[in-house]
Amino acid sequence: MFPNMILAILIFCNLVIAFTTSLAAKPHKQVIVENTFPADKLNDPEVILFRKNYQKRQFQLAGILSVLDLVLLFPMKESIFMLLFFVLLYFSIGASYLVQLRYIRKGHQLLVKNQWQLAEQPIRVDTKLIVEKNRKLVPIWWFAPALACLFLFTFVLQAGSLHSLAWFLLLLGLLVLLLFIMIWRSISHLPVRALTNDSLVNQRYNDLTKFYWSTYMILSSLAIVLIIYLPLLTMTAAAKFFVFLTIIEFLLILLFCGLTLWWLLRLRKKQDQVLAQTTTFRYTGDDYYWRYGMYLNPDDSRLMIPDRIGMNLSINLGKTIGKIFLVLLPILLIGAMLVTVIPLYTLDYHPDPLTYKMTHNQLILDGPLTHKQKIDYDQIENVQLIDQMPQNIIKVNGLATDDYALGNFKLEGKSTTLFVEYQSKPILKITTKDRDFYYTNKEAAKTKSLFKHLQAQ
């Protein structure tokens, strides 16, 4: 089940990457794969062939990578499996980027060969546009529904059996909401430029950008709050609502991804329709500053700018903050891989990854990247050895794979902490008034020894 799900995610990512990158072949502001073409050459046979070849290569690459991803179906240790997952995912992103770079160069060669380069024009300053740049920006109070949902869900969790998580999730939710507000504020501060000589077209184009992007921040903040909290509500709801809420959570994630793509494609389409109403497009030499698919212009006052596809915001790497972001991005990607793979590697190859220690009054359970659990002997109500874990285990936080379960879970309505390798038998169950604990050692003899010592206590 787990390998199939990961494989499906990888193949889906390959298709999404191919689809989004292929959008660069569709003209937007006369830009095709990072190169600005003359308006009367957009439908030239050579340009059409160039566009089709680029799109074909991206989808061919997605097909080849999807076949390569099938290696995940071979039996292997979970640490190796997850390492391969990240390597294949990053390789997909990198390979698609290299195809894009190759066709950026091909596009430039096409312009040079046919002498289609556009003459640079000075930047036009439209003072009315600058003054009214935020007239269609949605107001900040539109974040109120997301904030209200955040406090409502906190109240529900506080009143239920997950009150210990309620305040932590409230803080996390407020930080997420603050992040969206900061992005909304960045959108409101985006400087504007006159793309054409027609002031009305410039204003309408800017209004579309401000409205669609600020609205997207509002809706995303609400969607993320729901996505975070719905799985936890399934643990506090009655059993008859569990399947219903789980289906709602799954549909919400799919709906959010689908609507995001639809919303941004709709923005791009409307922008192109507005620009098609005039022939006075102003080229200010932007191609020179878009290098390797990234914007690098230290003389541009803007930190965040619309990308050339028209569906995202890009960062000006000519600014100090942009350079910091460029350095942090690979660090975050590698960090995400290490945080996932290292605990699994320890579990797979360490001779004794799940440990216990007995003191004069406590049992201490420990595992990789998991909080130690200290259990007073006088809190233990019962200990027993079992051969099979119960079904319907719901993860609250921690690690849950086909072979391992570490962290906090819900089991039969009760809070439970697991330090379990499913292949190891028997499993020690420790029952206390407030929480159950399950533990296995790689050596069955050590698990049985701990059971005997706890019985003696």
Coordinates of C-alpha atoms in Angstrom, one line a residue:
M1 CA 0.0 0.0 0.0
F2 CA 2.7 2.5 1.0
P3 CA 5.0 1.9 -2.0
N4 CA 2.0 2.2 -4.4
M5 CA 0.9 5.4 -2.9
I6 CA 4.4 6.9 -3.1
L7 CA 4.8 5.8 -6.7
A8 CA 1.4 7.3 -7.6
I9 CA 2.6 10.6 -6.0
L10 CA 5.8 10.6 -8.0
I11 CA 4.0 9.9 -11.3
F12 CA 1.5 12.6 -10.5
C13 CA 4.3 15.1 -9.8
N14 CA 6.0 14.2 -13.1
L15 CA 2.7 15.0 -14.9
V16 CA 2.2 18.2 -13.0
I17 CA 5.8 19.4 -13.7
A18 CA 5.4 18.6 -17.4
F19 CA 2.1 20.4 -17.6
T20 CA 3.2 23.5 -15.7
T21 CA 6.5 23.8 -17.5
S22 CA 4.9 23.3 -20.9
L23 CA 2.7 26.4 -20.3
A24 CA 5.9 28.4 -21.1
A25 CA 5.4 27.4 -24.7
K26 CA 2.1 29.3 -24.8
P27 CA 2.7 33.0 -25.5
H28 CA 2.1 35.3 -22.6
K29 CA 3.0 38.9 -23.0
Q30 CA 4.7 37.8 -26.2
V31 CA 7.0 35.6 -24.2
I32 CA 7.7 32.0 -25.3
V33 CA 10.0 29.9 -23.1
E34 CA 11.6 33.0 -21.6
N35 CA 12.2 34.7 -24.9
T36 CA 10.1 37.7 -26.1
F37 CA 9.0 37.4 -29.8
P38 CA 7.5 40.0 -32.1
A39 CA 3.7 40.0 -32.0
D40 CA 3.5 39.2 -35.8
K41 CA 5.8 36.2 -35.4
L42 CA 3.9 34.3 -32.6
N43 CA 2.2 32.1 -35.2
D44 CA 5.1 31.8 -37.6
P45 CA 5.6 28.1 -38.6
E46 CA 9.1 28.0 -37.1
V47 CA 7.8 29.4 -33.8
I48 CA 4.8 26.9 -33.7
L49 CA 7.2 24.0 -34.3
F50 CA 9.5 25.3 -31.6
R51 CA 6.6 25.5 -29.1
K52 CA 5.3 22.0 -30.0
N53 CA 8.8 20.5 -29.7
Y54 CA 9.3 22.0 -26.2
Q55 CA 5.9 20.7 -25.0
K56 CA 6.5 17.3 -26.5
R57 CA 9.9 17.0 -24.8
Q58 CA 8.5 17.9 -21.4
F59 CA 5.8 15.2 -21.6
Q60 CA 8.3 12.6 -23.1
L61 CA 10.5 13.3 -20.1
A62 CA 7.6 12.8 -17.7
G63 CA 6.9 9.4 -19.4
I64 CA 10.5 8.3 -19.1
L65 CA 10.8 9.4 -15.5
S66 CA 7.5 7.6 -14.6
V67 CA 8.9 4.4 -16.0
L68 CA 12.1 4.9 -14.0
D69 CA 10.0 5.4 -10.9
L70 CA 8.8 1.8 -11.1
V71 CA 12.0 0.8 -9.5
L72 CA 10.2 1.7 -6.2
L73 CA 8.1 -1.4 -6.6
F74 CA 11.1 -3.7 -5.9
P75 CA 11.4 -4.9 -2.3
M76 CA 13.9 -2.8 -0.3
K77 CA 14.5 -1.3 3.1
E78 CA 12.2 1.7 3.9
S79 CA 15.2 4.0 4.3
I80 CA 16.5 3.2 0.9
F81 CA 13.0 3.5 -0.5
M82 CA 12.5 7.0 0.9
L83 CA 16.0 8.0 -0.2
L84 CA 15.1 6.9 -3.8
F85 CA 11.8 8.7 -3.6
F86 CA 13.5 12.1 -2.9
V87 CA 16.3 11.4 -5.4
L88 CA 13.8 10.6 -8.1
L89 CA 11.6 13.6 -7.2
Y90 CA 14.5 16.0 -7.3
F91 CA 15.8 14.4 -10.4
S92 CA 12.4 15.0 -12.1
I93 CA 12.5 18.7 -11.1
G94 CA 16.2 19.0 -12.3
A95 CA 15.7 17.2 -15.6
S96 CA 12.6 19.3 -16.4
Y97 CA 14.6 22.4 -15.6
L98 CA 17.5 21.3 -17.9
V99 CA 15.0 20.8 -20.8
Q100 CA 13.7 24.3 -20.2
L101 CA 17.2 25.7 -20.2
R102 CA 18.0 24.0 -23.5
Y103 CA 14.9 25.4 -25.1
I104 CA 15.5 28.9 -23.7
R105 CA 18.8 28.8 -25.7
K106 CA 17.0 27.4 -28.7
G107 CA 14.5 30.2 -28.6
H108 CA 17.2 32.8 -28.4
Q109 CA 19.0 31.2 -31.4
L110 CA 15.7 31.3 -33.3
L111 CA 15.4 35.0 -32.6
V112 CA 19.0 35.7 -33.7
K113 CA 18.8 33.6 -36.8
N114 CA 15.7 35.4 -38.1
Q115 CA 16.8 38.8 -36.7
W116 CA 13.5 39.0 -34.7
Q117 CA 15.1 40.8 -31.7
L118 CA 12.9 43.6 -30.4
A119 CA 14.2 47.1 -29.9
E120 CA 14.3 48.1 -26.3
Q121 CA 12.0 50.9 -25.1
P122 CA 12.4 53.1 -22.0
I123 CA 10.2 52.3 -19.0
R124 CA 7.0 54.2 -19.1
V125 CA 5.8 55.7 -15.8
D126 CA 2.0 55.8 -15.4
T127 CA 1.4 57.9 -12.3
K128 CA -2.3 57.2 -12.2
L129 CA -1.6 53.5 -12.3
I130 CA 0.9 53.8 -9.5
V131 CA -1.7 55.7 -7.3
E132 CA -4.5 53.2 -8.0
K133 CA -2.5 50.0 -8.2
N134 CA -4.4 48.4 -5.2
R135 CA -7.9 49.4 -6.1
K136 CA -8.9 45.8 -6.8
L137 CA -6.8 44.3 -3.9
V138 CA -9.2 42.4 -1.5
P139 CA -9.1 43.9 2.0
I140 CA -7.2 42.3 4.8
W141 CA -10.4 41.7 6.8
W142 CA -11.2 38.9 4.3
F143 CA -8.8 36.8 6.4
A144 CA -11.4 36.8 9.2
P145 CA -13.1 33.5 8.2
A146 CA -9.8 31.7 8.4
L147 CA -9.1 33.2 11.8
A148 CA -12.6 32.3 13.0
C149 CA -12.2 28.7 11.9
L150 CA -8.8 28.6 13.6
F151 CA -10.4 29.6 17.0
L152 CA -13.4 27.4 16.5
F153 CA -11.3 24.3 15.8
T154 CA -9.1 25.1 18.8
F155 CA -12.2 25.3 21.0
V156 CA -13.4 21.9 19.7
L157 CA -10.1 20.3 20.3
Q158 CA -9.8 21.9 23.7
A159 CA -13.2 20.5 24.7
G160 CA -12.3 17.0 23.3
S161 CA -9.6 14.5 24.1
L162 CA -6.9 16.4 22.1
H163 CA -6.7 19.4 24.4
S164 CA -2.9 18.9 24.7
L165 CA -2.5 19.6 21.0
A166 CA -5.0 22.5 20.8
W167 CA -2.7 25.3 21.9
F168 CA 0.3 24.1 19.9
L169 CA -1.9 23.9 16.7
L170 CA -3.4 27.3 17.5
L171 CA 0.1 28.8 17.5
L172 CA 1.0 26.9 14.3
G173 CA -2.2 28.0 12.6
L174 CA -1.5 31.6 13.6
L175 CA 2.0 31.4 12.1
V176 CA 0.6 30.0 8.9
L177 CA -2.1 32.7 8.8
L178 CA 0.6 35.4 9.5
L179 CA 2.6 34.0 6.5
F180 CA -0.3 34.4 4.2
I181 CA -0.9 37.9 5.5
M182 CA 2.7 38.8 4.8
I183 CA 2.4 37.5 1.2
W184 CA -0.8 39.5 0.8
R185 CA 1.1 42.5 2.0
S186 CA 3.9 41.8 -0.4
I187 CA 1.3 41.7 -3.2
S188 CA -0.1 45.0 -2.1
H189 CA 3.4 46.5 -2.3
L190 CA 4.3 45.1 -5.7
P191 CA 5.4 48.0 -7.9
V192 CA 3.7 48.2 -11.3
R193 CA 4.9 48.9 -14.8
A194 CA 3.1 50.0 -17.9
L195 CA 3.3 47.1 -20.2
T196 CA 1.7 49.0 -23.1
N197 CA 1.0 52.6 -24.2
D198 CA -2.7 52.1 -23.4
S199 CA -3.3 53.3 -19.8
L200 CA -6.7 51.5 -19.6
V201 CA -5.1 48.2 -20.6
N202 CA -2.3 48.6 -18.1
Q203 CA -4.9 49.4 -15.3
R204 CA -7.0 46.4 -16.2
Y205 CA -4.0 44.1 -16.3
N206 CA -2.8 45.3 -12.9
D207 CA -6.3 45.0 -11.4
L208 CA -6.5 41.4 -12.5
T209 CA -3.1 40.5 -11.0
K210 CA -3.9 42.2 -7.7
F211 CA -7.4 40.8 -7.3
Y212 CA -6.6 37.2 -8.3
W213 CA -3.4 36.9 -6.2
S214 CA -4.8 38.6 -3.1
T215 CA -8.0 36.5 -3.3
Y216 CA -5.9 33.3 -3.7
M217 CA -4.0 34.2 -0.4
I218 CA -7.3 34.6 1.4
L219 CA -8.8 31.3 0.1
S220 CA -5.5 29.4 0.7
S221 CA -5.4 30.5 4.3
L222 CA -8.8 29.1 4.9
A223 CA -8.1 25.9 3.0
I224 CA -4.9 25.2 4.8
V225 CA -6.6 25.7 8.2
L226 CA -9.2 23.1 7.2
I227 CA -6.6 20.7 5.8
I228 CA -4.7 20.9 9.1
Y229 CA -7.6 20.4 11.5
L230 CA -9.9 18.0 9.7
P231 CA -7.7 14.9 10.4
L232 CA -7.7 15.8 14.1
L233 CA -11.4 16.2 14.1
T234 CA -11.8 12.7 12.8
M235 CA -10.2 11.5 16.1
T236 CA -12.7 13.4 18.3
A237 CA -15.8 12.6 16.2
A238 CA -18.0 9.6 16.6
A239 CA -17.0 6.5 14.7
K240 CA -19.9 6.9 12.2
F241 CA -18.4 10.3 11.1
F242 CA -14.9 9.1 10.7
V243 CA -15.2 7.8 7.1
F244 CA -17.2 10.9 6.1
L245 CA -14.6 13.3 7.5
T246 CA -11.8 11.4 6.0
I247 CA -13.4 11.5 2.6
I248 CA -14.0 15.3 3.0
E249 CA -10.3 15.8 3.9
F250 CA -9.2 13.9 0.8
L251 CA -11.6 15.8 -1.5
L252 CA -10.6 19.1 0.1
I253 CA -6.9 18.5 -0.8
L254 CA -7.8 17.5 -4.3
L255 CA -10.1 20.4 -4.7
F256 CA -7.5 22.9 -3.3
C257 CA -4.9 21.7 -5.8
G258 CA -7.3 21.7 -8.7
L259 CA -8.8 25.1 -7.9
T260 CA -5.3 26.5 -7.5
L261 CA -4.4 25.5 -11.0
W262 CA -7.8 26.6 -12.4
W263 CA -7.6 30.0 -10.7
L264 CA -4.1 30.8 -12.0
L265 CA -4.9 29.6 -15.5
R266 CA -7.9 31.8 -15.4
L267 CA -5.8 34.8 -14.4
R268 CA -3.3 34.1 -17.2
K269 CA -6.1 33.8 -19.8
K270 CA -7.8 37.0 -18.7
Q271 CA -4.4 38.9 -18.8
D272 CA -3.8 37.6 -22.3
Q273 CA -7.3 38.7 -23.4
V274 CA -6.6 42.2 -22.0
L275 CA -3.2 42.5 -23.7
A276 CA -4.7 41.3 -27.0
Q277 CA -6.8 44.5 -27.1
T278 CA -3.7 46.6 -28.0
T279 CA -0.7 46.4 -30.3
T280 CA 1.5 48.8 -28.3
F281 CA 3.3 46.2 -26.1
R282 CA 6.4 47.8 -24.6
Y283 CA 9.6 45.7 -24.6
T284 CA 12.1 47.0 -22.0
G285 CA 14.9 44.4 -22.5
D286 CA 13.6 42.0 -19.8
D287 CA 15.1 39.0 -21.6
Y288 CA 18.5 40.1 -20.6
Y289 CA 17.6 39.9 -16.9
W290 CA 15.9 36.5 -17.1
R291 CA 18.8 34.1 -17.0
Y292 CA 18.5 30.4 -16.6
G293 CA 14.8 30.8 -15.9
M294 CA 15.4 33.2 -13.0
Y295 CA 15.2 37.0 -12.7
L296 CA 18.5 38.8 -11.9
N297 CA 18.4 42.6 -11.9
P298 CA 20.1 44.5 -9.1
D299 CA 18.8 47.8 -10.5
D300 CA 15.1 46.7 -10.3
S301 CA 13.5 48.0 -7.0
R302 CA 11.1 45.0 -7.0
L303 CA 11.8 42.0 -4.8
M304 CA 8.9 40.0 -6.0
I305 CA 7.7 40.0 -9.6
P306 CA 5.3 38.1 -11.7
D307 CA 7.0 35.2 -13.5
R308 CA 7.1 35.0 -17.3
I309 CA 4.5 32.2 -17.5
G310 CA 2.0 34.5 -15.7
M311 CA 1.0 32.0 -13.0
N312 CA 3.4 32.6 -10.1
L313 CA 5.5 35.2 -8.3
S314 CA 9.2 35.1 -8.7
I315 CA 12.0 36.6 -6.6
N316 CA 14.6 39.1 -7.9
L317 CA 17.9 37.3 -7.3
G318 CA 19.7 40.6 -7.8
K319 CA 18.6 41.6 -4.3
T320 CA 20.3 40.3 -1.2
I321 CA 17.1 38.6 0.1
G322 CA 16.8 36.9 -3.3
K323 CA 20.4 35.6 -3.0
I324 CA 19.6 34.3 0.5
F325 CA 16.5 32.5 -0.8
L326 CA 18.5 30.9 -3.5
V327 CA 21.0 29.5 -0.9
L328 CA 18.2 28.4 1.5
L329 CA 16.2 26.6 -1.1
P330 CA 18.6 23.6 -1.7
I331 CA 19.3 23.5 2.0
L332 CA 15.6 23.1 2.8
L333 CA 15.3 20.4 0.1
I334 CA 18.2 18.5 1.4
G335 CA 17.1 19.0 5.0
A336 CA 13.6 17.6 4.2
M337 CA 15.3 14.5 2.7
L338 CA 17.6 14.0 5.7
V339 CA 14.9 14.5 8.3
T340 CA 12.9 11.7 6.6
V341 CA 15.6 9.3 5.7
I342 CA 17.9 9.4 8.8
P343 CA 15.3 8.0 11.3
L344 CA 14.3 5.3 8.8
Y345 CA 18.0 4.5 8.2
T346 CA 18.5 4.2 12.0
L347 CA 15.5 1.9 12.3
D348 CA 16.6 -0.3 9.4
Y349 CA 20.3 -0.6 10.3
H350 CA 21.0 0.2 13.9
P351 CA 21.3 -3.0 16.0
D352 CA 19.1 -1.6 18.8
P353 CA 17.1 1.5 17.5
L354 CA 14.1 1.2 20.0
T355 CA 15.6 1.2 23.5
Y356 CA 14.3 1.1 27.0
K357 CA 15.9 1.9 30.4
M358 CA 14.7 1.0 33.8
T359 CA 15.5 3.2 36.8
H360 CA 14.4 2.7 40.4
N361 CA 11.0 4.3 39.8
Q362 CA 10.6 4.8 36.0
L363 CA 10.6 3.1 32.6
I364 CA 12.1 5.2 29.8
L365 CA 11.2 4.3 26.2
D366 CA 13.2 6.0 23.4
G367 CA 13.6 5.9 19.6
P368 CA 15.0 7.9 16.7
L369 CA 13.8 11.6 16.6
T370 CA 11.1 10.7 19.0
H371 CA 10.4 12.2 22.4
K372 CA 11.4 10.0 25.3
Q373 CA 8.5 8.6 27.3
K374 CA 8.9 8.3 31.0
I375 CA 6.4 6.0 32.7
D376 CA 6.3 5.8 36.5
Y377 CA 5.9 2.2 37.7
D378 CA 3.0 3.2 40.0
Q379 CA 1.0 4.5 37.0
I380 CA 1.1 1.1 35.2
E381 CA -2.1 -0.8 35.5
N382 CA -1.4 -3.7 33.3
V383 CA 1.4 -5.2 31.1
Q384 CA 0.9 -8.0 28.5
L385 CA 2.6 -9.5 25.5
I386 CA 0.6 -9.6 22.2
D387 CA 1.4 -11.0 18.8
Q388 CA -0.6 -8.5 16.7
M389 CA -1.3 -4.8 16.8
P390 CA -4.9 -3.8 16.9
Q391 CA -6.5 -2.3 13.7
N392 CA -7.7 1.3 13.0
I393 CA -4.6 3.1 14.3
I394 CA -4.8 6.8 13.7
K395 CA -1.6 8.8 13.7
V396 CA -1.5 12.1 15.6
N397 CA 2.1 12.9 15.1
G398 CA 5.3 10.9 14.5
L399 CA 6.3 8.2 12.0
A400 CA 4.0 5.7 10.5
T401 CA 5.0 3.3 7.7
D402 CA 4.3 -0.3 6.7
D403 CA 7.2 -1.4 9.0
Y404 CA 7.4 1.1 11.8
A405 CA 5.2 3.2 14.1
L406 CA 6.8 5.8 16.4
G407 CA 5.0 8.7 18.1
N408 CA 1.6 9.6 19.3
F409 CA -1.5 7.8 17.9
K410 CA -5.2 7.2 18.6
L411 CA -6.2 3.6 19.2
E412 CA -9.7 2.6 20.0
G413 CA -10.4 6.1 21.2
K414 CA -7.5 6.2 23.6
S415 CA -4.3 8.2 23.4
T416 CA -1.5 5.8 22.6
T417 CA 2.3 6.0 22.2
L418 CA 4.0 3.5 19.9
F419 CA 7.6 2.3 19.7
V420 CA 6.9 -0.5 17.4
E421 CA 8.6 -2.4 14.5
Y422 CA 5.8 -4.5 13.1
Q423 CA 8.2 -7.4 12.0
S424 CA 9.3 -7.9 15.7
K425 CA 7.3 -10.1 17.9
P426 CA 6.0 -10.2 20.6
I427 CA 4.7 -6.7 21.2
L428 CA 4.7 -5.4 24.8
K429 CA 1.5 -3.4 25.7
I430 CA 1.7 -1.2 28.8
T431 CA -1.6 0.2 30.1
T432 CA -1.9 3.3 32.2
K433 CA -5.0 5.3 33.2
D434 CA -4.5 8.0 30.6
R435 CA -2.4 6.4 27.9
D436 CA -1.4 3.0 26.4
F437 CA 2.2 2.2 25.3
Y438 CA 3.3 -0.4 22.8
Y439 CA 7.0 -1.4 22.5
T440 CA 9.1 -3.9 20.6
N441 CA 12.8 -4.5 20.5
K442 CA 14.5 -6.0 17.5
E443 CA 15.5 -8.9 19.8
A444 CA 12.4 -10.7 21.1
A445 CA 14.3 -11.9 24.1
K446 CA 14.8 -8.2 25.3
T447 CA 11.1 -7.5 24.9
K448 CA 10.2 -10.6 27.0
S449 CA 12.9 -9.6 29.5
L450 CA 11.3 -6.1 29.9
F451 CA 7.9 -7.7 30.3
K452 CA 9.2 -9.9 33.2
H453 CA 10.9 -7.0 34.9
L454 CA 7.7 -4.9 34.7
Q455 CA 5.7 -7.7 36.2
A456 CA 8.1 -7.9 39.0
Q457 CA 7.7 -4.2 39.6

